[in-house]
Short mmCIF file of C-alpha atoms in Angstrom, two decimals:
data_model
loop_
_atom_site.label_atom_id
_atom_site.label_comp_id
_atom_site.label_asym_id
_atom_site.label_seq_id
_atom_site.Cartn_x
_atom_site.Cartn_y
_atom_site.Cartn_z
CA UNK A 1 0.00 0.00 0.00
CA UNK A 2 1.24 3.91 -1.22
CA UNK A 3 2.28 5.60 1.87
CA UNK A 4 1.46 9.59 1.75
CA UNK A 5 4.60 12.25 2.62
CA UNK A 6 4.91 15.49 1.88
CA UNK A 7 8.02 16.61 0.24
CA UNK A 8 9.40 19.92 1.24
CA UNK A 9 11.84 22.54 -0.16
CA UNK A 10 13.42 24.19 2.37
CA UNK A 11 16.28 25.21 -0.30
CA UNK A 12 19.07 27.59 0.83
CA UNK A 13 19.08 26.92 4.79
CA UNK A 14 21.27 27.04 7.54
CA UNK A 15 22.22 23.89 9.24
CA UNK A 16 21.65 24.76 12.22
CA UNK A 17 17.79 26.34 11.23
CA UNK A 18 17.22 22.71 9.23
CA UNK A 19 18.10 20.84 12.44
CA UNK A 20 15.57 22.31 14.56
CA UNK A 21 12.89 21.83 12.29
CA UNK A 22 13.97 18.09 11.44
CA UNK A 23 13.68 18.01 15.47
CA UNK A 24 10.45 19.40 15.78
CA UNK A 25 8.65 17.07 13.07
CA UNK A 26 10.55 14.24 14.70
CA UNK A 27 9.08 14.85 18.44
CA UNK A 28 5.52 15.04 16.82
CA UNK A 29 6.26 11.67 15.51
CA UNK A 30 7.79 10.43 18.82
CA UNK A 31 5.15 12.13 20.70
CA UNK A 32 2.49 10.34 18.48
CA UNK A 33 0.77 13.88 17.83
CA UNK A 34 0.57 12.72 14.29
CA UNK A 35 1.91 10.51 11.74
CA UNK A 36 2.92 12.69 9.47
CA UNK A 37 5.43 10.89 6.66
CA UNK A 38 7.78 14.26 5.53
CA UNK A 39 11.08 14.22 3.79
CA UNK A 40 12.78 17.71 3.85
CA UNK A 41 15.31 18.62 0.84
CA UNK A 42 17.94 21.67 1.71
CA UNK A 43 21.17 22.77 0.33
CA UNK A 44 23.15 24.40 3.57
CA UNK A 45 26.40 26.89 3.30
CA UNK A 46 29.77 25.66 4.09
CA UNK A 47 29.09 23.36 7.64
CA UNK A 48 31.77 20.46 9.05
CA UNK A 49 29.25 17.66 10.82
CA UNK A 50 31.00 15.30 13.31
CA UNK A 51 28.65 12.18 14.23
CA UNK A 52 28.25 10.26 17.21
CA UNK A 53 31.61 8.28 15.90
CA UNK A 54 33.62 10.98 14.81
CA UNK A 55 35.68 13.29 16.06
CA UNK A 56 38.21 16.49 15.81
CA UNK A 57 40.71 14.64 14.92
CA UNK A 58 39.11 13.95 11.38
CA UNK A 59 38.91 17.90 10.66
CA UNK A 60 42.15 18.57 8.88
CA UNK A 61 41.79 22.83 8.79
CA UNK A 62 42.22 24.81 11.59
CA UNK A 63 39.82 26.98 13.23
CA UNK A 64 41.18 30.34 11.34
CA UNK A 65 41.02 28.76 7.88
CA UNK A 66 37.28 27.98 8.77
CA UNK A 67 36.53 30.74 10.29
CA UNK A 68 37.90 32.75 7.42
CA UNK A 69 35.87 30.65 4.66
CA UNK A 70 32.55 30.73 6.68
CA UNK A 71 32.87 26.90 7.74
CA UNK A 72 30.51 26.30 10.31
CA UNK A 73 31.41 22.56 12.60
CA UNK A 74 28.70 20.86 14.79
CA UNK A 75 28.53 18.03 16.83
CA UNK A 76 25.09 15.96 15.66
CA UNK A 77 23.25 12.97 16.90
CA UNK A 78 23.44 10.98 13.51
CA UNK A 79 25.70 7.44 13.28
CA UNK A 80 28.87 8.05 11.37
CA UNK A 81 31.65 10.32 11.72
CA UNK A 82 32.61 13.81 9.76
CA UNK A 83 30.87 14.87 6.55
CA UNK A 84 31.09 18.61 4.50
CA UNK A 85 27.92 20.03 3.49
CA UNK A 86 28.35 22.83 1.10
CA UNK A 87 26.62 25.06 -1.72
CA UNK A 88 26.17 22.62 -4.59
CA UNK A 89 24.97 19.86 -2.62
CA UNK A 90 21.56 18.32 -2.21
CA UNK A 91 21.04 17.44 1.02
CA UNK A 92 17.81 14.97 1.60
CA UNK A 93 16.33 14.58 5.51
CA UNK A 94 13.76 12.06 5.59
CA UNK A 95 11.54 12.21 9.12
CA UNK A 96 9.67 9.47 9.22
CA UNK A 97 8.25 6.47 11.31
CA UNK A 98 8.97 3.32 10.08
CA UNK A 99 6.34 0.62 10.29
CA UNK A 100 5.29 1.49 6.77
CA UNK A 101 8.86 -1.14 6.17
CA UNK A 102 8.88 -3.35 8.80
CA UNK A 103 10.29 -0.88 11.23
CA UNK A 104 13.81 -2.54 9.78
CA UNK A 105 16.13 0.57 10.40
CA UNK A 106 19.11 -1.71 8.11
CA UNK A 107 16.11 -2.20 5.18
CA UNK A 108 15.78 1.96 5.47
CA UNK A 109 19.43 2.94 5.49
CA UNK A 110 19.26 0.18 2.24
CA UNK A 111 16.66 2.00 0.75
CA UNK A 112 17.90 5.70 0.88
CA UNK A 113 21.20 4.35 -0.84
CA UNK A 114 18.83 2.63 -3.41
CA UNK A 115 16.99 5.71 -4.33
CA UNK A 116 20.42 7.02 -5.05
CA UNK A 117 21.70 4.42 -7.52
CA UNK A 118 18.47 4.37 -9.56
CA UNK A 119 18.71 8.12 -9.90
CA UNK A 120 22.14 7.77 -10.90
CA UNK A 121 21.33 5.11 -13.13
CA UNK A 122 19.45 7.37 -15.23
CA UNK A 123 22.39 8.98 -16.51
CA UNK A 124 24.38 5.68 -17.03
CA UNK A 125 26.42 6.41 -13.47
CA UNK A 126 26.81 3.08 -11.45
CA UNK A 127 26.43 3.50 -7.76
CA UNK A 128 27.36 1.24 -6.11
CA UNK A 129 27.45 -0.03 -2.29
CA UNK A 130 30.60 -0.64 0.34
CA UNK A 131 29.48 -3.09 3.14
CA UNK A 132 32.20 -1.61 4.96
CA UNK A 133 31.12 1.53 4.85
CA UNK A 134 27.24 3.19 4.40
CA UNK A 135 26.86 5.80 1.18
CA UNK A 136 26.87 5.15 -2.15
CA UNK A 137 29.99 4.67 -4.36
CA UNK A 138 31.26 5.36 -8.02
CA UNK A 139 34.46 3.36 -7.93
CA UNK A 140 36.43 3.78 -4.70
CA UNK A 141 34.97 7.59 -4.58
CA UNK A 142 31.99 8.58 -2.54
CA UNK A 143 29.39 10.32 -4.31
CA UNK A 144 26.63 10.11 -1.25
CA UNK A 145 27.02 9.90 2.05
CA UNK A 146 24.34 8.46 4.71
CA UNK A 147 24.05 9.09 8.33
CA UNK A 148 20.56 8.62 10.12
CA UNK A 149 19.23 8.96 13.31
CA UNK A 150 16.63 6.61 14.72
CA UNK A 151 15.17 7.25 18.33
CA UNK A 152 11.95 4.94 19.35
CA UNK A 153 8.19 5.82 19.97
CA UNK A 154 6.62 4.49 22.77
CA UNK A 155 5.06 1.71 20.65
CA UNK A 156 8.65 -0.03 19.41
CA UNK A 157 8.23 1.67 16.29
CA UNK A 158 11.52 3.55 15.35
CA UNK A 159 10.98 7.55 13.99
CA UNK A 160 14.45 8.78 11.30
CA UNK A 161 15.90 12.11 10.86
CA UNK A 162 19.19 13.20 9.42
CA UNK A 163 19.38 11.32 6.03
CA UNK A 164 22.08 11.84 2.91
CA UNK A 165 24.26 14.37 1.26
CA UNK A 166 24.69 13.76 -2.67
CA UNK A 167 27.19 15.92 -3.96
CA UNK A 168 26.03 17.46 -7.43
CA UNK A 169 27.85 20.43 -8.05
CA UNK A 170 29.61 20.92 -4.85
CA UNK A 171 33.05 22.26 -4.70
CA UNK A 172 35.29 18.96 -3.69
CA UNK A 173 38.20 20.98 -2.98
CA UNK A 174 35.99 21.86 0.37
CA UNK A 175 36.34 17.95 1.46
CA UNK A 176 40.01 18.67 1.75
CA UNK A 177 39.12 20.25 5.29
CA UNK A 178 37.92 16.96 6.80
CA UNK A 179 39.04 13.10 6.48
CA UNK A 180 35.27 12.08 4.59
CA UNK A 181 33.19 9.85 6.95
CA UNK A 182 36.44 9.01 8.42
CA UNK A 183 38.18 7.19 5.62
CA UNK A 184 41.56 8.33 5.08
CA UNK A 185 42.20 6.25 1.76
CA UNK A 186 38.77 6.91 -0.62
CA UNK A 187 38.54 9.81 -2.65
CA UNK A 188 35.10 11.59 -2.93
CA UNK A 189 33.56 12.49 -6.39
CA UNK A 190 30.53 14.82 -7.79
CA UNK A 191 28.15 14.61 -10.57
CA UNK A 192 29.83 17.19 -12.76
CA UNK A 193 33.13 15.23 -12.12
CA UNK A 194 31.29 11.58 -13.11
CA UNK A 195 29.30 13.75 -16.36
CA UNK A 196 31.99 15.77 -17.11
CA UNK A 197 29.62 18.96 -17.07
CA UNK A 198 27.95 20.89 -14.62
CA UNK A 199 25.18 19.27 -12.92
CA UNK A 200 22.20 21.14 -11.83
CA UNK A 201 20.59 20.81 -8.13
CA UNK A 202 17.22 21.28 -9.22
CA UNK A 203 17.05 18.75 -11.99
CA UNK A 204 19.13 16.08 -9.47
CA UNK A 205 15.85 16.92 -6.78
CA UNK A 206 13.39 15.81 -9.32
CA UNK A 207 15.44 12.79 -10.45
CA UNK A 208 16.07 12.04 -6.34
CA UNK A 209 12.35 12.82 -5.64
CA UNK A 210 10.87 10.26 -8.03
CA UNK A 211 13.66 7.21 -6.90
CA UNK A 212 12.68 7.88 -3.26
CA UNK A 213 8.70 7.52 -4.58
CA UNK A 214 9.54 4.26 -6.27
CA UNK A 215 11.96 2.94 -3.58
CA UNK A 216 9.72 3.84 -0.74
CA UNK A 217 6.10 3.48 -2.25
CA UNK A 218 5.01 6.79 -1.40
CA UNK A 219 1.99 8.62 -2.98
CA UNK A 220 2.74 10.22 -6.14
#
C-alpha cells in the first residue's frame, strides 16, 4: 500500500535552522501527535558535521582557515563520523516512522542508498554499495554519504531524521578540510566530475524525488 509524505523545499538553509525543524517534526512523531510521513530537501552553506563516531581529529583545517571561509562545525546525533555540506549539494532529511517497512532501520538505510543508484542510473552512473562503509559509491569515490538517526516511539516503532548528502555540483576541494566519513584512503567524487559537465541541483531533486517515490512506495 502507497504511503502519503509530503516533500518539502526548504532550499538555501542554515544547518543549524534545518536541524531544529527536522527536530520538531521528529518529536511530533515520537510524541504520536501525528503521523505525518515528511522528507525535507535543503542545500546548507559551508558546515563540518561530526557524528556520534567521529571526532576532531578527522577535521584537517584549523579553526582560522574555517573561520575565514565561513565553515561552520557541529557536533550531531546521527551514526557516522565527519561529513562537509556545502553550496552545490543536495542534502535529503527524511523524518519518518517506520512501520510502513517493517520498522527494519538496516532495510531503510538500504533503501535511501537505493533511491540514489536508480537516480544515478538514469544517466548511465553506477552507484554502487561498500558493506564496509554506508553511502553510495562510483568506484572507490563517494558520491553520497548516509548518516541517520533513529530514536523509538513508545510503541517499538523507530521515527528517522538526518538522512544523505549527494554531492552534485559541490566544490570537492571543500572535502580537503575533513578526512570524509572518516576514511583516510577513498577519494570523494561529484556529478559534474562523473558527467563531465555541470550538474544542476534542481534537476538532481526531481530525479532524487521520483527514486525515493519508487523505492519507498510513497503517494505520487
Amino acid at each position: 500500500m502507497a504511503t502519503a509524505v509530503q516533500w518539502i523545499q526548504l532550499g538555501h538553509l542554515h544547518y543549524d535552522d534545518a536541524l531544529d525543524i527536522q527536530l520538531k517534526r521528529a518529536q511530533a512523531l515520537l510524541e504520536s501527535e501525528d503521523d505525518l510521513q515528511t522528507v525535507y530537501t535543503v542545500e546548507h552553506p559551508p558546515t563540518i558535521t561530526i557524528g556520534r563516531n567521529g571526532s576532531m581529529d578527522n577535521v584537517l583545517a584549523d579553526e582560522s582557515f574555517l573561520s575565514e571561509h565561513g565553515f561552520t562545525v557541529r557536533e550531531v546525533d546521527r551514526g557516522g563520523d565527519v561529513t562537509y555540506h556545502g553550496p552545490g549539494q543536495l542534502v535529503v532529511y527524511p523524518v519518518l516512522h517506520l512501520a510502513p517497512w517493517g520498522n527494519d532501520v538496516k532495510q531503510y538505510v538500504r533503501n535511501l542508498e537505493e533511491a540514489v543508484i536508480r537516480a544515478l542510473a538514469e544517466v548511465g552512473i553506477q552507484g554502487t554499495r561498500d558493506e564496509a562503509y554506508p553511502g553510495v559509491w562510483v568506484g572507490a569515490a563517494k558520491i553520497c554519504a548516509v548518516g541517520a538517526r533513529v530514536k523509538k516511539r513508545h510503541s517499538g516503532e523507530f521515527v528517522t531524521y538526518h538522512g544523505i548528502a549527494l554531492n552534485v555540483d559541490t566544490d570537492l576541494s571543500h572535502f580537503q578540510t575533513i578526512v570524509p566519513c572518516g576514511i583516510a584512503d577513498r577519494d570523494v567524487t561529484s556529478l559534474t566530475r562523473e558527467l563531465g559537465q555541470p550538474a544542476d541541483l534542481a534537476d538532481w531533486e526531481t530525479r532524487l524525488k521520483r527514486s525515493f517515490f519508487d523505492v519507498f512506495g510513497f503517494e505520487a
